[in-house]
Amino acid sequence: MASGTSRDVLGRGLRVLGRAIREQPRIFAVAVTGSVLFGLLVIASAYVVGGVVGEVVVPAIARGSVPAGALALAAAALFGISVLRVVGIFGRRLGAGYMQYRLQAAYRRRVTRRYLDLPLSWHHRNATGTLLSNANSDVEAAWYPIAPLPFAVGTVVMLVGAVVSLFLTDWALALVGLAVFPALFALNVVYSRRMAPRQARAQRLRAEVSGIAHESFDGALVVKTMGREAQETVRFASRAGELRDALISVGRLRGVFDPMLETLPSLGTLAVLVVGALRLRQGAISVTELVSVAFLFTVLAFPVRAIGWVLAELPRSVAGWDRVARVLDATGEMPYGERTLDPAEPTPATLAFHDVHFGYEPAEAHLPGTEVLGAVSFTVPAGKTVALVGPTGAGKSTIASLAVRLVDPRSGTVTLDGVDVRDLTAASLASTVALVAQVPFVFDDTVRANITLDRPGIGDEEVWAALRLAEADGFVAALPDGLDTMVGERGTSLSGGQRQRLTLARALAGRPRLLVLDDATSAVDPRVEAAILAGLRAPTGDTGAAASILVVAYRRATIALADEVIYVEQGRVIARGTHPDLLATVPGYADLVTAYEQAEHDREQTRTYDEVAPLTSGLEVEVDR
């Protein structure tokens, strides 16, 4: 059932609060103790004020003088109660704030941990803006009522105490209290139910606005180069306007109910004065008791609002919790096994695919899935280089993802040294295999931090060794601060080729036994790429023993360096062999490689023309003269 329905929002909201109390019972107990202390002292202060008025002020007016002892005693009583109330307020606010922020921090960690546990297929079905909203504003919304919750619990105790005190004072005045307090609660319930769908819609729109903003900022290059600034602005403004209208609707409802919630206690005070005056004339109560009850209704007006605050925020809390729970309850995580691959001497690993089938789950449950790979079987022998070649959409990147276990096959097995990757521990898998992806990701940090990632055993010596192997040591040494140079968000201060070499060095620094390159050198010069691959194939080097290599390749020079080529089409292995053999026997392979080579030649010619054209233009001018 949706979180915004009016019939169940109160019950579900109270269950969310119950979860919070179970998770932080000690802190909640401290906060409630402070709140109860405050509430009981509010009742006590009402009777102290009534006593001061009835026993000190009224007699003093009648006599025309104020006894010093009585005045001192009254001042001491009021001061003592005020000090204790301050202690109660301090305990309540400190406990409530600490509890709220601890819950928010804990659930941000849980949501983030869950993101990392869930497979890429789940992430593909969820927008980045929504995921950001889940970990931020949705977590905040879920635990927003925690701040007033201890106050509200203490207020309930205070109301029970107040009703008991009213009955002990006078039954007629107690009936006034019994009429006002349930009316306040009923009004808050109606308010909560009306607010539920509005808060749910506002919370959903927050995520959508965040998603559009993220897309616009992340795709700024596309937006600007395609001249879509105005259209993106309109798209964002439209959704932001919907969010504005939703929040205005929330504020309008609050504007209607807040005055009513404020007015009821005041009407109660007025009713007490009217009924109390009649009871005083009848001699049923004294001036002291009338003042005490009237003052009690006056000071109860603010604490009773705490119950309204909690109930008012429950719809928002339920909406936020539903969105957070959707992440925490999501299925599809890939549990790791308990086996390890820790040879005494680090040697290249053997990767094998055995009749692997894979398909992506549909975005909606009723839609059919998409099969990407079917009956894929091949081996990357220890110390060898195998190139994956195929047209766009053939499944090459999916094979690379399976090799490093970013996803699991529907059927079949992927093994490292004969062990199913699903049986390996996370640490063993991470230390054995490394992926350098098609699109390099660089953190907004130093060169050193981007390569080490705080992994133990990787010092500057290992960093420079990895940089040399990735042909990146030259440009890093030329940076203003060398390894300490900040590279900017996503490496904006570096070129595409530099980012690729930096991410390659990151993978090499961990000394993997299997290296998976998903078109990871496409942005570097072919000569540099050849030097990198030649260094990776070396039997020994600065990073230890050479790794086995699975490379998604396009360039003929790269393919030619491989010991074996796997040619795939439509998710199936069509042929395998050496580059010359496939070139001679597989027409589809020959056509594809030739097309790649022609495209690369055209790019080189264009680059050469762009470099030479200014010089040629100058020569032509000289000849004309």
Coordinates of C-alpha atoms in Angstrom, one line a residue, residues 31-431:
A31 CA 15.3 12.1 26.4
V32 CA 11.9 10.9 27.7
T33 CA 13.1 11.1 31.3
G34 CA 14.0 14.7 30.7
S35 CA 10.6 15.3 29.0
V36 CA 8.6 13.7 31.8
L37 CA 10.5 15.7 34.3
F38 CA 9.7 18.8 32.4
G39 CA 6.0 17.8 32.1
L40 CA 5.5 17.0 35.8
L41 CA 7.2 20.3 36.7
V42 CA 4.8 22.2 34.4
I43 CA 2.0 20.8 36.5
A44 CA 3.8 21.5 39.7
S45 CA 4.6 25.1 38.6
A46 CA 0.8 25.6 37.9
Y47 CA 0.0 24.7 41.5
V48 CA 2.9 26.7 42.9
V49 CA 1.7 29.8 41.0
G50 CA -1.8 29.1 42.2
G51 CA -0.5 28.8 45.8
V52 CA 1.5 32.0 45.5
V53 CA -1.5 33.9 44.2
G54 CA -4.0 32.4 46.6
E55 CA -1.8 32.3 49.7
V56 CA 0.5 35.2 49.2
V57 CA -0.7 37.7 46.7
V58 CA -4.5 37.8 47.6
P59 CA -3.8 38.0 51.4
A60 CA -1.2 40.7 50.8
I61 CA -3.7 42.8 48.8
A62 CA -6.2 42.4 51.6
R63 CA -3.7 43.3 54.3
G64 CA -1.9 45.9 52.3
S65 CA 1.5 44.4 53.0
V66 CA 3.6 41.4 51.9
P67 CA 5.4 39.2 54.6
A68 CA 9.0 38.9 53.7
G69 CA 9.2 35.2 54.7
A70 CA 6.3 34.2 52.5
L71 CA 7.6 36.2 49.6
A72 CA 11.1 34.6 49.9
L73 CA 9.5 31.1 50.1
A74 CA 7.5 31.7 47.0
A75 CA 10.5 33.0 45.1
A76 CA 12.6 30.0 46.2
A77 CA 9.8 27.6 45.1
L78 CA 9.5 29.2 41.6
F79 CA 13.2 29.4 41.2
G80 CA 13.8 25.8 42.1
I81 CA 11.1 24.6 39.7
S82 CA 12.5 26.7 36.9
V83 CA 16.0 25.2 37.5
L84 CA 14.6 21.7 37.4
R85 CA 12.6 22.5 34.2
V86 CA 15.9 23.7 32.6
V87 CA 17.4 20.3 33.5
G88 CA 14.5 18.5 31.9
I89 CA 14.6 20.6 28.8
F90 CA 18.4 20.0 28.4
G91 CA 18.0 16.2 28.8
R92 CA 15.1 16.1 26.4
R93 CA 16.7 18.2 23.6
L94 CA 20.1 16.6 23.9
G95 CA 18.7 13.1 23.9
A96 CA 16.3 13.8 21.0
G97 CA 18.9 15.5 18.9
Y98 CA 21.5 12.8 19.5
M99 CA 19.0 10.1 18.7
Q100 CA 17.8 11.7 15.5
Y101 CA 21.3 12.4 14.1
R102 CA 22.5 8.9 15.1
L103 CA 19.6 7.3 13.3
Q104 CA 20.2 9.5 10.2
A105 CA 23.9 8.6 10.1
A106 CA 23.3 4.9 10.7
Y107 CA 20.7 4.7 7.9
R108 CA 22.8 6.7 5.5
R109 CA 25.5 4.1 6.0
R110 CA 23.0 1.2 5.6
V111 CA 21.6 2.7 2.4
T112 CA 25.1 3.3 1.0
R113 CA 26.2 -0.2 2.0
R114 CA 23.1 -1.6 0.3
Y115 CA 23.9 0.3 -2.9
L116 CA 27.3 -1.4 -2.9
D117 CA 25.9 -4.8 -2.3
L118 CA 23.2 -4.7 -5.0
P119 CA 24.2 -5.7 -8.6
L120 CA 24.6 -3.3 -11.4
S121 CA 21.4 -4.5 -13.0
W122 CA 19.5 -3.0 -10.0
H123 CA 21.3 0.3 -10.4
H124 CA 20.5 0.4 -14.1
R125 CA 16.8 0.4 -13.2
N126 CA 17.1 3.3 -10.7
A127 CA 18.0 6.9 -11.6
T128 CA 21.0 8.4 -9.9
G129 CA 19.0 11.3 -8.6
T130 CA 16.6 8.9 -6.9
L131 CA 19.5 7.1 -5.2
L132 CA 20.9 10.4 -4.0
S133 CA 17.6 11.4 -2.6
N134 CA 17.2 8.0 -0.8
A135 CA 20.5 8.4 1.0
N136 CA 19.9 12.1 1.9
S137 CA 16.5 13.7 2.0
D138 CA 14.5 10.4 2.4
V139 CA 16.6 9.3 5.4
E140 CA 16.2 12.8 6.9
A141 CA 12.5 12.7 6.3
A142 CA 12.1 9.2 7.8
W143 CA 13.6 10.3 11.2
Y144 CA 12.4 13.9 11.2
P145 CA 9.7 13.2 13.9
I146 CA 12.4 11.9 16.3
A147 CA 13.2 15.5 17.4
P148 CA 9.7 16.2 18.9
L149 CA 9.0 12.5 19.8
P150 CA 10.4 12.5 23.4
F151 CA 8.6 15.9 24.0
A152 CA 5.4 14.4 22.8
V153 CA 5.8 11.3 25.0
G154 CA 6.5 13.5 28.0
T155 CA 3.5 15.6 27.1
V156 CA 1.2 12.5 27.2
V157 CA 2.4 11.8 30.7
M158 CA 1.9 15.4 31.6
L159 CA -1.7 15.3 30.2
V160 CA -2.5 12.2 32.2
G161 CA -1.1 13.9 35.3
A162 CA -3.0 17.1 34.5
V163 CA -6.3 15.2 34.1
V164 CA -5.7 13.4 37.4
S165 CA -4.9 16.8 39.1
L166 CA -8.1 18.3 37.6
F167 CA -10.3 15.5 39.1
L168 CA -8.6 15.9 42.4
T169 CA -9.3 19.6 42.2
D170 CA -12.9 19.7 40.9
W171 CA -14.9 17.4 38.7
A172 CA -16.5 20.2 36.6
L173 CA -13.0 21.6 35.7
A174 CA -11.9 18.1 34.9
L175 CA -14.7 17.7 32.4
V176 CA -13.5 20.8 30.6
G177 CA -10.1 19.2 30.3
L178 CA -11.6 15.9 29.1
A179 CA -13.4 17.9 26.3
V180 CA -10.4 19.9 25.2
F181 CA -7.6 17.2 25.2
P182 CA -9.4 14.6 23.0
A183 CA -10.5 17.4 20.7
L184 CA -6.8 18.4 20.2
F185 CA -5.8 14.8 19.5
A186 CA -8.7 14.3 17.0
L187 CA -7.8 17.4 15.2
N188 CA -4.2 16.3 14.9
V189 CA -5.3 12.9 13.5
V190 CA -7.4 14.6 10.9
Y191 CA -4.5 16.9 10.1
S192 CA -2.1 13.9 9.7
R193 CA -4.5 12.1 7.3
R194 CA -5.0 15.2 5.1
M195 CA -1.2 15.8 5.1
A196 CA -0.2 12.3 4.1
P197 CA -0.7 12.4 0.3
R198 CA 0.7 15.9 0.1
Q199 CA 3.9 14.9 1.9
A200 CA 4.3 11.8 -0.1
R201 CA 4.0 13.7 -3.4
A202 CA 6.5 16.4 -2.2
Q203 CA 9.0 13.7 -1.2
R204 CA 8.7 12.0 -4.6
L205 CA 9.1 15.4 -6.4
R206 CA 12.2 16.1 -4.4
A207 CA 13.8 13.0 -5.8
E208 CA 12.8 13.9 -9.4
V209 CA 14.1 17.4 -9.1
S210 CA 17.4 16.0 -7.8
G211 CA 17.5 13.5 -10.7
I212 CA 17.0 16.2 -13.3
A213 CA 19.6 18.5 -11.7
H214 CA 22.1 15.6 -11.6
E215 CA 21.5 14.8 -15.3
S216 CA 21.9 18.4 -16.3
F217 CA 25.1 19.0 -14.4
D218 CA 26.6 15.6 -15.2
G219 CA 25.8 16.1 -18.9
A220 CA 26.8 19.7 -19.0
L221 CA 29.1 19.0 -22.0
V222 CA 26.3 17.5 -24.1
V223 CA 23.8 20.2 -23.0
K224 CA 26.2 23.0 -24.0
T225 CA 27.5 21.5 -27.2
M226 CA 24.0 20.6 -28.4
G227 CA 22.6 24.0 -27.6
R228 CA 20.0 22.6 -25.2
E229 CA 20.6 25.0 -22.3
A230 CA 17.2 26.7 -22.6
Q231 CA 15.3 23.3 -23.0
E232 CA 17.1 21.9 -19.9
T233 CA 16.3 25.0 -18.0
V234 CA 12.6 24.7 -18.9
R235 CA 12.6 21.0 -18.0
F236 CA 14.1 21.7 -14.6
A237 CA 11.9 24.7 -14.0
S238 CA 8.8 22.7 -14.8
R239 CA 9.5 20.0 -12.3
A240 CA 10.8 22.5 -9.7
G241 CA 7.5 24.3 -10.2
E242 CA 5.6 21.1 -9.4
L243 CA 7.7 20.7 -6.2
R244 CA 7.0 24.3 -5.3
D245 CA 3.2 23.8 -5.8
A246 CA 3.4 20.6 -3.7
L247 CA 5.2 22.4 -0.9
I248 CA 2.8 25.3 -1.1
S249 CA -0.1 22.8 -0.7
V250 CA 1.6 21.4 2.4
G251 CA 2.1 25.0 3.8
R252 CA -1.5 25.9 3.0
L253 CA -2.8 22.9 4.9
R254 CA -0.6 23.8 7.8
G255 CA -1.9 27.4 7.6
V256 CA -5.4 26.1 8.1
F257 CA -4.8 23.7 10.9
D258 CA -2.1 25.5 12.9
P259 CA -4.4 28.3 14.1
M260 CA -7.0 25.7 15.1
L261 CA -4.4 23.8 17.1
E262 CA -3.3 27.0 18.7
T263 CA -6.9 28.1 19.5
L264 CA -8.2 25.0 21.2
P265 CA -6.0 25.3 24.4
S266 CA -6.9 29.0 24.6
L267 CA -10.6 28.2 24.3
G268 CA -10.0 25.6 27.1
T269 CA -8.5 28.3 29.3
L270 CA -11.5 30.6 28.6
A271 CA -13.9 27.7 29.5
V272 CA -12.0 27.0 32.7
L273 CA -12.3 30.7 33.7
V274 CA -16.0 30.7 33.0
V275 CA -16.8 27.4 34.7
G276 CA -14.2 28.1 37.5
A277 CA -15.8 31.5 38.3
L278 CA -19.2 29.8 38.7
R279 CA -17.7 27.1 40.9
L280 CA -15.8 29.7 42.9
R281 CA -19.1 31.6 43.5
Q282 CA -20.7 28.3 44.7
G283 CA -17.8 27.8 47.1
A284 CA -16.8 24.5 45.5
I285 CA -13.2 25.7 44.8
S286 CA -10.8 28.3 46.1
V287 CA -9.0 31.1 44.4
T288 CA -5.8 29.1 44.6
E289 CA -7.4 26.1 42.8
L290 CA -8.9 28.3 40.1
V291 CA -5.7 30.1 39.4
S292 CA -3.8 26.8 39.3
V293 CA -6.2 25.2 36.8
A294 CA -6.3 28.3 34.6
F295 CA -2.5 28.6 34.6
L296 CA -2.2 24.9 33.9
F297 CA -4.3 25.2 30.7
T298 CA -2.2 28.2 29.7
V299 CA 1.1 26.4 30.1
L300 CA -0.2 23.2 28.5
A301 CA -0.9 24.9 25.2
F302 CA 2.7 24.8 24.0
P303 CA 3.6 21.2 25.1
V304 CA 0.4 19.8 23.7
R305 CA 1.6 21.1 20.3
A306 CA 4.5 18.6 20.5
I307 CA 1.9 15.8 19.8
G308 CA 0.7 17.8 16.8
W309 CA 4.3 18.2 15.6
V310 CA 4.9 14.4 15.7
L311 CA 1.5 13.6 14.0
A312 CA 2.1 16.3 11.4
E313 CA 5.4 14.9 10.4
L314 CA 4.3 11.3 10.3
P315 CA 3.2 11.4 6.7
R316 CA 6.5 12.8 5.6
S317 CA 8.3 10.2 7.8
V318 CA 6.3 7.3 6.3
A319 CA 7.0 8.6 2.7
G320 CA 10.7 8.8 3.4
W321 CA 10.8 5.5 5.2
D322 CA 9.0 3.7 2.3
R323 CA 11.7 5.0 -0.1
V324 CA 14.5 4.0 2.2
A325 CA 13.0 0.6 2.9
R326 CA 12.7 0.0 -0.8
V327 CA 16.5 0.1 -1.0
L328 CA 17.1 -1.8 2.2
D329 CA 14.6 -4.6 1.1
A330 CA 15.8 -4.8 -2.4
T331 CA 17.0 -8.2 -3.5
G332 CA 19.6 -9.4 -5.9
E333 CA 22.8 -9.0 -3.8
M334 CA 25.7 -11.3 -4.7
P335 CA 26.9 -13.0 -1.6
Y336 CA 30.6 -13.9 -1.5
G337 CA 32.0 -17.4 -0.7
E338 CA 34.7 -18.4 1.7
R339 CA 37.4 -19.7 -0.6
T340 CA 40.6 -17.8 -1.3
L341 CA 43.3 -17.7 -4.0
D342 CA 46.5 -16.9 -2.2
P343 CA 49.5 -18.6 -3.9
A344 CA 52.9 -18.3 -2.2
E345 CA 54.3 -16.6 -5.3
P346 CA 52.0 -14.3 -7.3
T347 CA 51.5 -15.9 -10.7
P348 CA 49.1 -15.1 -13.6
A349 CA 45.6 -16.5 -13.1
T350 CA 43.6 -18.6 -15.5
L351 CA 40.2 -17.4 -16.4
A352 CA 37.6 -19.7 -17.9
F353 CA 34.0 -19.3 -19.0
H354 CA 32.0 -22.5 -19.1
D355 CA 28.7 -22.4 -21.0
V356 CA 27.8 -19.0 -19.6
H357 CA 24.3 -17.5 -20.3
F358 CA 23.4 -14.0 -19.1
G359 CA 20.5 -11.5 -19.5
Y360 CA 19.5 -8.2 -17.9
E361 CA 16.4 -8.1 -15.8
P362 CA 13.5 -6.0 -17.2
A363 CA 12.8 -2.6 -15.7
E364 CA 9.2 -3.8 -15.0
A365 CA 8.4 -7.3 -13.7
H366 CA 5.8 -8.1 -16.4
L367 CA 8.2 -7.4 -19.2
P368 CA 10.5 -10.1 -20.7
G369 CA 14.2 -10.0 -19.9
T370 CA 16.9 -9.4 -22.5
E371 CA 19.4 -12.2 -23.2
V372 CA 22.8 -10.8 -23.8
L373 CA 25.1 -13.9 -23.8
G374 CA 24.3 -17.5 -24.8
A375 CA 26.6 -20.5 -24.3
V376 CA 29.8 -18.5 -24.0
S377 CA 32.9 -20.7 -23.3
F378 CA 36.5 -19.8 -23.6
T379 CA 39.7 -19.7 -21.5
V380 CA 42.4 -17.1 -20.8
P381 CA 45.4 -19.2 -20.0
A382 CA 47.8 -18.1 -17.3
G383 CA 50.2 -15.4 -18.5
K384 CA 48.5 -15.1 -21.9
T385 CA 46.7 -12.2 -23.6
V386 CA 43.3 -12.8 -25.1
A387 CA 41.5 -10.2 -27.2
L388 CA 37.7 -9.9 -27.4
V389 CA 36.6 -8.5 -30.7
G390 CA 33.1 -8.0 -32.0
P391 CA 30.6 -5.4 -33.3
T392 CA 28.8 -3.0 -31.0
G393 CA 26.3 -4.7 -28.8
A394 CA 27.9 -8.2 -29.2
G395 CA 28.3 -8.6 -25.4
K396 CA 32.0 -7.8 -24.9
S397 CA 31.6 -5.4 -22.0
T398 CA 29.2 -7.9 -20.4
I399 CA 31.9 -10.6 -20.6
A400 CA 34.3 -8.2 -19.0
S401 CA 31.8 -7.5 -16.2
L402 CA 31.3 -11.3 -15.6
A403 CA 35.0 -11.8 -15.5
V404 CA 35.4 -9.5 -12.5
R405 CA 32.0 -10.5 -11.0
L406 CA 30.2 -7.2 -11.3
V407 CA 27.3 -9.5 -12.4
D408 CA 26.6 -13.2 -12.1
P409 CA 25.6 -15.5 -15.0
R410 CA 22.1 -16.9 -15.2
S411 CA 23.7 -20.3 -15.8
G412 CA 27.1 -21.6 -16.4
T413 CA 30.2 -20.7 -14.4
V414 CA 33.1 -18.3 -14.5
T415 CA 36.2 -19.6 -12.8
L416 CA 39.6 -18.3 -11.7
D417 CA 42.2 -21.0 -11.4
G418 CA 39.4 -23.5 -11.5
V419 CA 37.4 -21.9 -8.6
D420 CA 33.9 -20.5 -9.3
V421 CA 34.2 -16.7 -8.7
R422 CA 31.0 -17.0 -6.6
D423 CA 32.8 -19.1 -4.1
L424 CA 35.6 -16.6 -3.5
T425 CA 35.8 -14.1 -0.7
A426 CA 35.5 -10.4 -1.7
A427 CA 39.1 -9.7 -0.6
S428 CA 40.5 -12.7 -2.6
L429 CA 38.6 -11.7 -5.8
A430 CA 39.6 -8.0 -5.5
S431 CA 43.3 -8.9 -5.0

